Short mmCIF file of C-alpha atoms in Angstrom, two decimals:
data_model
loop_
_atom_site.label_atom_id
_atom_site.label_comp_id
_atom_site.label_asym_id
_atom_site.label_seq_id
_atom_site.Cartn_x
_atom_site.Cartn_y
_atom_site.Cartn_z
CA ASP A 1 86.59 80.08 123.30
CA ALA A 2 89.65 81.14 125.91
CA LYS A 3 92.75 79.04 125.10
CA THR A 4 94.10 80.14 128.34
CA THR A 5 93.58 80.89 131.49
CA GLN A 6 95.53 83.61 133.97
CA PRO A 7 94.57 85.50 137.07
CA THR A 8 93.32 88.51 136.37
CA SER A 9 95.93 90.18 139.04
CA MET A 10 98.85 89.66 140.88
CA ASP A 11 100.92 91.64 143.00
CA CYS A 12 105.07 91.31 143.99
CA ALA A 13 107.65 92.86 146.17
CA GLU A 14 110.60 94.75 144.67
CA GLY A 15 113.51 92.40 144.27
CA ARG A 16 111.56 89.42 144.53
CA ALA A 17 110.63 86.54 142.10
CA ALA A 18 107.41 87.01 140.16
CA ASN A 19 105.72 83.45 139.80
CA LEU A 20 102.91 84.44 136.71
CA PRO A 21 100.67 80.38 136.62
CA CYS A 22 98.89 80.35 133.09
CA ASN A 23 96.47 77.17 132.17
CA HIS A 24 96.30 75.75 128.82
CA SER A 25 94.42 72.88 129.31
CA THR A 26 93.65 72.43 125.54
CA ILE A 27 97.08 72.72 124.18
CA SER A 28 97.73 70.72 120.99
CA GLY A 29 100.53 69.24 120.25
CA ASN A 30 102.31 71.67 117.94
CA GLU A 31 101.71 74.49 119.45
CA TYR A 32 103.62 77.03 121.40
CA VAL A 33 103.50 78.88 124.89
CA TYR A 34 104.39 82.88 124.26
CA TRP A 35 104.35 85.22 126.47
CA TYR A 36 104.04 89.07 126.00
CA ARG A 37 103.59 91.83 128.50
CA GLN A 38 102.02 95.39 127.79
CA ILE A 39 103.48 98.30 129.50
CA HIS A 40 101.14 101.13 129.92
CA SER A 41 100.32 103.13 126.55
CA GLN A 42 102.73 100.87 124.90
CA GLY A 43 102.49 98.15 122.57
CA PRO A 44 102.90 94.43 123.55
CA GLN A 45 106.63 92.87 124.28
CA TYR A 46 107.58 89.80 123.32
CA ILE A 47 109.23 88.36 126.80
CA ILE A 48 109.94 84.26 125.94
CA HIS A 49 108.57 80.77 124.18
CA GLY A 50 108.48 77.49 124.32
CA LEU A 51 107.61 74.25 123.10
CA LYS A 52 107.78 71.53 126.18
CA ASN A 53 111.55 72.79 127.70
CA ASN A 54 111.85 75.06 129.69
CA GLU A 55 113.49 78.48 128.21
CA THR A 56 115.33 81.15 130.23
CA ASN A 57 116.69 84.42 128.30
CA GLU A 58 117.70 87.90 129.97
CA MET A 59 114.21 88.99 130.41
CA ALA A 60 112.37 85.94 132.69
CA SER A 61 112.11 81.74 132.47
CA LEU A 62 109.54 79.75 131.54
CA ILE A 63 108.99 76.24 132.40
CA ILE A 64 106.04 74.29 131.13
CA THR A 65 104.54 71.06 133.15
CA GLU A 66 105.10 67.96 131.38
CA ASP A 67 101.60 67.40 130.38
CA ARG A 68 102.19 70.73 129.23
CA LYS A 69 98.71 71.78 130.23
CA SER A 70 100.48 74.86 132.57
CA SER A 71 103.30 77.01 132.68
CA THR A 72 104.71 79.17 134.71
CA LEU A 73 106.79 82.57 133.59
CA ILE A 74 108.90 83.56 136.23
CA LEU A 75 110.94 86.79 136.15
CA PRO A 76 113.52 86.39 138.78
CA HIS A 77 114.08 90.11 140.47
CA ALA A 78 111.39 92.19 139.60
CA THR A 79 111.57 95.79 139.43
CA LEU A 80 108.88 98.83 139.09
CA ARG A 81 109.50 98.69 135.56
CA ASP A 82 108.07 95.35 135.66
CA THR A 83 104.81 96.28 135.90
CA ALA A 84 102.30 95.37 133.46
CA VAL A 85 99.93 93.30 131.70
CA TYR A 86 100.98 89.75 131.05
CA TYR A 87 99.70 88.05 128.49
CA CYS A 88 100.32 84.06 128.15
CA ILE A 89 99.30 82.71 124.68
CA VAL A 90 99.37 79.25 123.09
CA GLY A 91 99.80 79.51 118.97
CA VAL A 92 100.99 77.38 115.82
CA PRO A 93 104.18 79.49 114.51
CA ASN A 94 104.12 78.57 111.23
CA ALA A 95 99.80 79.63 110.60
CA GLY A 96 101.08 83.16 110.46
CA ASN A 97 102.17 84.01 114.00
CA MET A 98 98.05 84.74 114.46
CA LEU A 99 98.10 85.00 118.21
CA THR A 100 94.59 85.45 120.22
CA PHE A 101 95.60 87.73 123.36
CA GLY A 102 93.16 86.98 126.51
CA GLY A 103 92.75 89.49 129.17
CA GLY A 104 96.29 88.81 130.75
CA THR A 105 97.08 89.22 134.24
CA ARG A 106 97.92 92.71 135.77
CA LEU A 107 101.17 92.26 137.59
CA MET A 108 101.44 95.17 140.36
CA VAL A 109 105.28 95.47 141.47
CA LYS A 110 105.06 97.03 144.52
CA PRO A 111 108.09 99.06 146.64
CA ASP B 1 116.46 98.34 114.73
CA ALA B 2 114.15 101.03 114.28
CA GLY B 3 111.06 98.84 115.72
CA VAL B 4 107.87 98.92 114.06
CA ILE B 5 106.66 102.48 113.07
CA GLN B 6 103.72 103.83 113.61
CA SER B 7 101.46 107.11 112.82
CA PRO B 8 100.05 109.05 113.88
CA ARG B 9 100.44 108.34 117.66
CA HIS B 10 97.23 110.33 118.57
CA GLU B 11 94.37 111.31 116.30
CA VAL B 12 90.94 113.12 116.91
CA THR B 13 88.28 113.23 114.58
CA GLU B 14 84.75 113.69 113.91
CA MET B 15 82.14 111.35 113.23
CA GLY B 16 81.81 110.69 109.73
CA GLN B 17 85.15 111.80 108.68
CA GLU B 18 87.54 109.36 106.88
CA VAL B 19 91.10 108.18 109.01
CA THR B 20 93.91 106.72 107.81
CA LEU B 21 96.66 104.84 110.14
CA ARG B 22 99.98 104.23 108.91
CA CYS B 23 103.00 101.61 109.75
CA LYS B 24 106.41 100.50 109.10
CA PRO B 25 107.24 97.23 109.35
CA ILE B 26 110.45 95.85 110.95
CA SER B 27 112.77 95.35 107.44
CA GLY B 28 112.98 92.23 106.49
CA HIS B 29 109.56 90.98 108.24
CA ASN B 30 106.88 89.28 105.73
CA SER B 31 103.93 89.12 107.64
CA LEU B 32 101.57 92.00 109.13
CA PHE B 33 99.13 92.14 111.77
CA TRP B 34 96.69 94.73 112.69
CA TYR B 35 95.26 95.09 116.31
CA ARG B 36 92.52 97.45 118.10
CA GLN B 37 92.39 97.61 121.60
CA THR B 38 89.05 98.56 123.62
CA MET B 39 88.71 98.43 127.57
CA MET B 40 85.75 96.03 127.07
CA ARG B 41 87.39 93.74 124.04
CA GLY B 42 90.83 93.82 124.69
CA LEU B 43 93.12 93.28 121.79
CA GLU B 44 91.82 91.88 118.98
CA LEU B 45 93.30 90.88 115.78
CA LEU B 46 91.49 92.50 112.87
CA ILE B 47 93.22 91.48 109.52
CA TYR B 48 97.16 89.74 108.31
CA PHE B 49 99.31 89.80 105.93
CA ASN B 50 101.86 87.82 104.17
CA ASN B 51 103.76 88.77 101.52
CA ASN B 52 102.14 92.00 101.13
CA VAL B 53 98.80 89.34 100.70
CA PRO B 54 95.99 89.79 103.43
CA ILE B 55 95.02 86.32 104.50
CA ASP B 56 92.97 86.19 107.12
CA ASP B 57 90.04 90.03 107.34
CA SER B 58 87.55 87.90 109.76
CA GLY B 59 88.24 90.42 112.55
CA MET B 60 87.58 93.51 110.38
CA PRO B 61 84.35 94.83 112.00
CA GLU B 62 82.68 96.39 108.96
CA ASP B 63 82.83 97.20 105.59
CA ARG B 64 83.90 100.81 106.65
CA PHE B 65 87.07 98.90 107.68
CA SER B 66 90.14 98.40 105.05
CA ALA B 67 93.32 97.63 105.08
CA LYS B 68 96.09 97.54 102.40
CA MET B 69 99.92 96.59 102.11
CA PRO B 70 101.20 97.59 98.69
CA ASN B 71 104.51 97.05 99.87
CA ALA B 72 106.42 95.28 102.25
CA SER B 73 107.32 98.24 104.19
CA PHE B 74 104.05 99.94 104.34
CA SER B 75 100.62 99.38 105.05
CA THR B 76 97.60 101.26 105.64
CA LEU B 77 94.39 101.00 107.90
CA LYS B 78 91.71 103.27 106.87
CA ILE B 79 88.26 103.78 108.48
CA GLN B 80 85.47 105.68 106.41
CA PRO B 81 83.23 106.75 107.78
CA SER B 82 84.38 106.48 111.39
CA GLU B 83 82.06 106.21 114.49
CA PRO B 84 82.02 106.94 118.46
CA ARG B 85 82.79 103.64 118.94
CA ASP B 86 85.52 102.86 116.42
CA SER B 87 87.66 104.85 119.29
CA ALA B 88 90.73 103.05 120.39
CA VAL B 89 94.11 101.96 120.22
CA TYR B 90 95.24 100.43 117.29
CA PHE B 91 98.46 98.14 116.84
CA CYS B 92 100.67 97.39 113.91
CA ALA B 93 103.02 94.16 114.39
CA SER B 94 105.44 92.12 111.87
CA SER B 95 107.15 88.91 112.21
CA PHE B 96 109.09 87.12 109.89
CA PRO B 97 107.09 83.40 110.23
CA ASP B 98 109.59 81.95 107.40
CA ARG B 99 112.56 82.17 110.01
CA GLY B 100 111.14 79.67 112.69
CA ASN B 101 109.31 81.14 115.70
CA SER B 102 109.23 84.60 114.64
CA PRO B 103 107.78 86.37 117.29
CA LEU B 104 105.39 89.39 116.84
CA HIS B 105 107.15 92.84 117.12
CA PHE B 106 104.80 95.57 118.51
CA GLY B 107 104.34 99.07 117.33
CA ASN B 108 103.16 101.67 120.04
CA GLY B 109 99.61 102.00 118.26
CA THR B 110 97.76 104.56 117.41
CA ARG B 111 95.46 105.88 120.07
CA LEU B 112 91.78 106.97 117.87
CA THR B 113 89.07 109.37 119.46
CA VAL B 114 86.23 109.89 117.24
CA THR B 115 83.96 112.36 118.38
#
């Protein structure tokens, strides 16, 4: 059973903001939202995570709705190197960080 | 920080042969995970260790698969005998859950081809 739902693919113009949505309507109160990405031929890379507040780091921003049933990952100025598969995952940190990866969104940044 | 180190990067072997994949987690991380990735099934968690002890191996597909973590800095995933359907990219990841929301750090994987 998938805990998250993401679009299969998205396109974004280079230099523009990439907004990647994720639905997690069955999220539990103690589950966090994690985002990873996987660039071709590499291992998944951690991007950001949050519980209920919006979060920002040097890579991206994470916007979580008030009811926590959905979130959006924002790459403010997408570059060609941001082309990757982006995974939205929910999980409980202290449960051994066991995270189940779904199909993700394939983001293609175009010049 | 050298990151999670996996070896070999590529492995090609014949059906029936034993295959051993190796992983060195990030120093200080006390949780280690083995994942397998294929086009058909995506990323699947095979087994998870905490403090060198296997906690959940429910994702290990068959008895042909075994994993060990003899110490905090080394783990192996062994397939014996290997079969063509084992062909996949195998990833190792580590984390430090005792430090709150420690994310997973992945290695760059071992691409296994069984002919």
